Coordinates of C-alpha atoms in Angstrom, one line a residue:
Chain A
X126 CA -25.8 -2.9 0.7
X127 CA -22.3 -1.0 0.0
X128 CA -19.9 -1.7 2.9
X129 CA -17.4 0.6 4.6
X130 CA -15.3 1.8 1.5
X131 CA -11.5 3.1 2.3
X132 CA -9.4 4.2 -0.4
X133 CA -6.5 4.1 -1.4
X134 CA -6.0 0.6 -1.3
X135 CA -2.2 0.3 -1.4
X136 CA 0.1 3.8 -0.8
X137 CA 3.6 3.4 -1.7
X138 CA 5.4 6.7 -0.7
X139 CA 8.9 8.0 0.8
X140 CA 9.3 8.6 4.1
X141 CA 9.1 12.7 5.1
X142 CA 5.7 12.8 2.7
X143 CA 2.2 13.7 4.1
X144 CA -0.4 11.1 2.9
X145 CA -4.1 11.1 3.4
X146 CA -6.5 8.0 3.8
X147 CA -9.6 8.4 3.1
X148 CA -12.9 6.4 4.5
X149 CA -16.2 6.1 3.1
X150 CA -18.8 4.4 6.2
X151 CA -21.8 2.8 5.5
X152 CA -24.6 4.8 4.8
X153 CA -26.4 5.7 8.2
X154 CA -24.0 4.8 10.4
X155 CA -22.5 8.1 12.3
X156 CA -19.7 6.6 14.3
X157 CA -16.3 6.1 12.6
X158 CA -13.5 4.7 13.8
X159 CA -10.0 4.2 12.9
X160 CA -7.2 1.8 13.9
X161 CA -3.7 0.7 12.7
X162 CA -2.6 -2.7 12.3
X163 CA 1.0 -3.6 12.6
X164 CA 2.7 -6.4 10.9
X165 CA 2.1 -9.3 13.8
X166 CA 0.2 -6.6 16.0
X167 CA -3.3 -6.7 16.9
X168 CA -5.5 -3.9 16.3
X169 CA -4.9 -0.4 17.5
X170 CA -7.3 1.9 18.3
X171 CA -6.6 5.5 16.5
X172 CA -9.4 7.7 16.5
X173 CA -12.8 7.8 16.9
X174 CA -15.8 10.3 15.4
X175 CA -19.0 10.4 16.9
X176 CA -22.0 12.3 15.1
X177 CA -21.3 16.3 16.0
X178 CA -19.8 15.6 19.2
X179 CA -16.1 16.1 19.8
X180 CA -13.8 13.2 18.5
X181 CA -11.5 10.7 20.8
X182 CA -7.9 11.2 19.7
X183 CA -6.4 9.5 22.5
X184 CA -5.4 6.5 20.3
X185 CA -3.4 9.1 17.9
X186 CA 0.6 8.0 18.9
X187 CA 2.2 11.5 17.5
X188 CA 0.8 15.5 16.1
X189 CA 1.6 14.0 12.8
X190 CA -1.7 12.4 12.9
X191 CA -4.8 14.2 12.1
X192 CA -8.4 13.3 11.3
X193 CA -11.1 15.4 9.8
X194 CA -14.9 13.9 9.2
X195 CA -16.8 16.2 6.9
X196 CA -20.8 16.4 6.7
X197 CA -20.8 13.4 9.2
X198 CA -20.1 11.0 6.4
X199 CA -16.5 10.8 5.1
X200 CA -13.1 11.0 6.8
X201 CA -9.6 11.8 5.7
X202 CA -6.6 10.1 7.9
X203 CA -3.7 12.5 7.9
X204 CA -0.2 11.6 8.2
X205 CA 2.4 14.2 8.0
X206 CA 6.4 13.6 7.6
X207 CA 6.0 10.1 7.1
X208 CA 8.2 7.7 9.3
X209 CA 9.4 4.4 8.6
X210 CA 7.6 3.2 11.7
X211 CA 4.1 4.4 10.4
X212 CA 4.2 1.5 8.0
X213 CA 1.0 -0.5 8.8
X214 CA -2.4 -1.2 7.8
X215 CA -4.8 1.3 8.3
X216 CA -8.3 0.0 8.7
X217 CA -11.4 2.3 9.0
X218 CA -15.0 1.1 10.9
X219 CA -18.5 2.6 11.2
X220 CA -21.4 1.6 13.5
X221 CA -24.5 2.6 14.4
X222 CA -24.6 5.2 16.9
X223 CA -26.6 4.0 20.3
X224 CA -24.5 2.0 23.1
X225 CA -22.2 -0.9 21.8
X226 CA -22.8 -1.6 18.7
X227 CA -21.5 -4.0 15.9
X228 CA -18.1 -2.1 14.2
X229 CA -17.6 -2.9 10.0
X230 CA -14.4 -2.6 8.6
X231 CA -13.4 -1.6 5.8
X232 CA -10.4 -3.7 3.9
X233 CA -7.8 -1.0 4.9
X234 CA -5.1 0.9 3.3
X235 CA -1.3 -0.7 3.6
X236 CA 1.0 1.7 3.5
X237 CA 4.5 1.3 2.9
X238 CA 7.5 4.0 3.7
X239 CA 10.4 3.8 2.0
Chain B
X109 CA -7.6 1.2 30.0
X110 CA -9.0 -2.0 29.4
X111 CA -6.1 -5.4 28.2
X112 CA -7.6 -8.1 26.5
X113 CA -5.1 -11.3 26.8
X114 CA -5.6 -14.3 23.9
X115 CA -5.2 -17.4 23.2
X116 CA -3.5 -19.5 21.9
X117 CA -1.7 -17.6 19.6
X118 CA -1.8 -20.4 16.4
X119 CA -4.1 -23.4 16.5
X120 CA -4.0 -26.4 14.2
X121 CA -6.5 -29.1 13.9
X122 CA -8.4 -31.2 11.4
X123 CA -11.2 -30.8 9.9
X124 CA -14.5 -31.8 11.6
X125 CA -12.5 -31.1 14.9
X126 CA -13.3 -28.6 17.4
X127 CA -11.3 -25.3 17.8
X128 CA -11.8 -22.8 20.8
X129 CA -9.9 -19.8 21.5
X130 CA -10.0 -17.8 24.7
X131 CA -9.9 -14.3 26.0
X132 CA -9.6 -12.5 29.3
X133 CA -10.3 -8.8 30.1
X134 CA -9.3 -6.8 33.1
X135 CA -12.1 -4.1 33.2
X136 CA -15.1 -5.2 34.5
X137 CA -17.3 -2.2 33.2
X138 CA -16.5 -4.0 29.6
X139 CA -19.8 -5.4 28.1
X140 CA -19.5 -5.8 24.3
X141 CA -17.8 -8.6 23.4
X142 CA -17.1 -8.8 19.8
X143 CA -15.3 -11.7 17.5
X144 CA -13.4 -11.1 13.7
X145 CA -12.4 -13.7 11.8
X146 CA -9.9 -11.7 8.9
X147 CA -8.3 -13.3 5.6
X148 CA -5.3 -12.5 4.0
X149 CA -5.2 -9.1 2.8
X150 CA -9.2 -8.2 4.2
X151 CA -10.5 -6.2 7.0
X152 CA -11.7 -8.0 10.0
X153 CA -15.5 -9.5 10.0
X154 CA -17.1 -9.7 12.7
X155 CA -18.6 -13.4 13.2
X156 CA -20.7 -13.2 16.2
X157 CA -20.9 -10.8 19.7
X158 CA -21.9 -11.2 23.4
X159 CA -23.3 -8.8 25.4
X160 CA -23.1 -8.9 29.6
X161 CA -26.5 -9.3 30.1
X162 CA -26.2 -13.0 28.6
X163 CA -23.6 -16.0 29.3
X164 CA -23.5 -18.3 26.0
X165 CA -25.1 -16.8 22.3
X166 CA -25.1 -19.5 19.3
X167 CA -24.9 -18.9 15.5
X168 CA -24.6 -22.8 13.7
X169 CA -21.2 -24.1 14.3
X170 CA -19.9 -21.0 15.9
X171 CA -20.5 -20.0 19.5
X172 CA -19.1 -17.6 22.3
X173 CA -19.0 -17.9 25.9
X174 CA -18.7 -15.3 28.7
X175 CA -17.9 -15.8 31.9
X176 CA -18.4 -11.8 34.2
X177 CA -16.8 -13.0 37.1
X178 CA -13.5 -14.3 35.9
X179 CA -13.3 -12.0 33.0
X180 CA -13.3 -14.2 30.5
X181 CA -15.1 -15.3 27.1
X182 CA -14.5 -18.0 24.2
X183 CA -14.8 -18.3 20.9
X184 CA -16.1 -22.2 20.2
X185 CA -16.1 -23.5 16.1
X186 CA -17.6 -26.6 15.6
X187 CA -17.4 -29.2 12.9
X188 CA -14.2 -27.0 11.8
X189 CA -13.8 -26.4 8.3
X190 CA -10.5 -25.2 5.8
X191 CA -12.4 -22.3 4.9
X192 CA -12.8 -21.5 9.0
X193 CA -8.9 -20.6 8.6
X194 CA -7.7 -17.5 8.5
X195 CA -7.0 -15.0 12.1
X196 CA -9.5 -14.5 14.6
X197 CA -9.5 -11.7 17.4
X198 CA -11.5 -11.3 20.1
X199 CA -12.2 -7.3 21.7
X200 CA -14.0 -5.8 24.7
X201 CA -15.5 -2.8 25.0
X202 CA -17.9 -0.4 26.7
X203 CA -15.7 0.3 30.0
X204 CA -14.1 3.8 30.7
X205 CA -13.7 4.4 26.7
X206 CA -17.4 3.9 25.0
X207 CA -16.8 3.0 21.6
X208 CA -13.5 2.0 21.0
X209 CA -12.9 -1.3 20.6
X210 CA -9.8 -3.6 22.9
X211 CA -8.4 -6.5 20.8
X212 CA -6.4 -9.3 21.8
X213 CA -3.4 -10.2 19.7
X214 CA -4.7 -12.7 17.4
X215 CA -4.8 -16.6 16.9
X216 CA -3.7 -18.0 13.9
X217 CA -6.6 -20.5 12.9
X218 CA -5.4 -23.5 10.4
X219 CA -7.9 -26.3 9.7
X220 CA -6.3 -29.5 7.6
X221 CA -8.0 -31.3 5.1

């Protein structure tokens, strides 16, 4: 079946824009989750959405970072006033809902600030 | 919060050759312990898991190892292919933070024909 789809796949843009990223999960799964990726860096933890319940936005590093989920399904990544610094690969992930279970990325968006 | 440590950091060796990379965690309420491999340019895939409950779990030439009392777990790739190479990282969860996943930094995973 379809994977986690995120789009777009590359994002080019100056810095002081807004830019949204958007995340399709895979079909049935109603936990989403976003992280960055740093050139060199690990993987770090952004957001996460659980069904209806309130999100966990601890991972968020500034109020220029937003995230909506609509119906459950979909989820937009805002960043507004771009910085040079939020250059980085953003990578989205859905799982099924009960305890721990198995997280699916998506193949991310790079974004570049100029 | 929860700090996975890895490593090493890059790992060379030659094909047929055994590779194993190692994690440690510091919060002992983790029990979900995932593994990614990720290519160039690709999201990370997850390879195989652990849970708490169990010590060793096995999927043909890959296997993972947990150890609850020192914190620790491996990642174990047998009979070590060039297509095995790319980054793998190990991450915890299921502590404090349900959900959201702890990654180590990375190794760097070459295999030579």
């Amino acid at each position: 079946g379809a994977g986690v789809s995120q789009s777009p796949s590359n994002k080019v843009t100056e810095k002081g824009k807004d830019v949204e990223l958007r995340c399709d999960p895979i079909s049935g799964h109603t936990a989403l989750y976003w992280y960055r990726q740093s050139l060199g860096q690990g993987l770090e933890f952004l957001i996460y959405f659980q069904g209806n319940s309130a999100p966990d936005k601890s991972g968020l590093p500034s109020d220029r970072f937003s995230a909506e989920r609509t119906g459950g399904s979909v989820s937009t990544l805002t960043i507004q006033r771009t910085q040079q610094e939020d250059s980085a690969v953003y990578l989205c992930a859905s799982s099924l809902p009960w305890g721990n279970q198995p997280q699916h990325f998506g193949d991310g968006t790079r974004l570049s600030i100029l | 919060g929860e700090n996975v440590e890895q490593h090493p950091s890059t790992l060379s060796v030659q094909e047929g050759d055994s590779a194993v990379i190692k994690c440690t965690y510091s919060d002992s309420a983790s029990n979900y312990f995932p593994w990614y491999k990720q290519e160039l340019g690709k999201g990370p895939q997850l390879i195989i898991d652990i849970r708490s409950n169990v010590g060793e779990k096995k999927d043909q030439r890959i296997a993972v190892t947990l150890n609850k009392t020192a914190k620790h777990f491996s990642l174990h790739i047998t009979e070590t292919q060039p297509e095995d190479s790319a980054v793998y990282f190990c991450a915890a969860t299921g502590g404090s933070t349900l959900g959201r996943l702890y990654f180590g930094r990375g190794t760097q995973l070459t295999v030579w024909p």
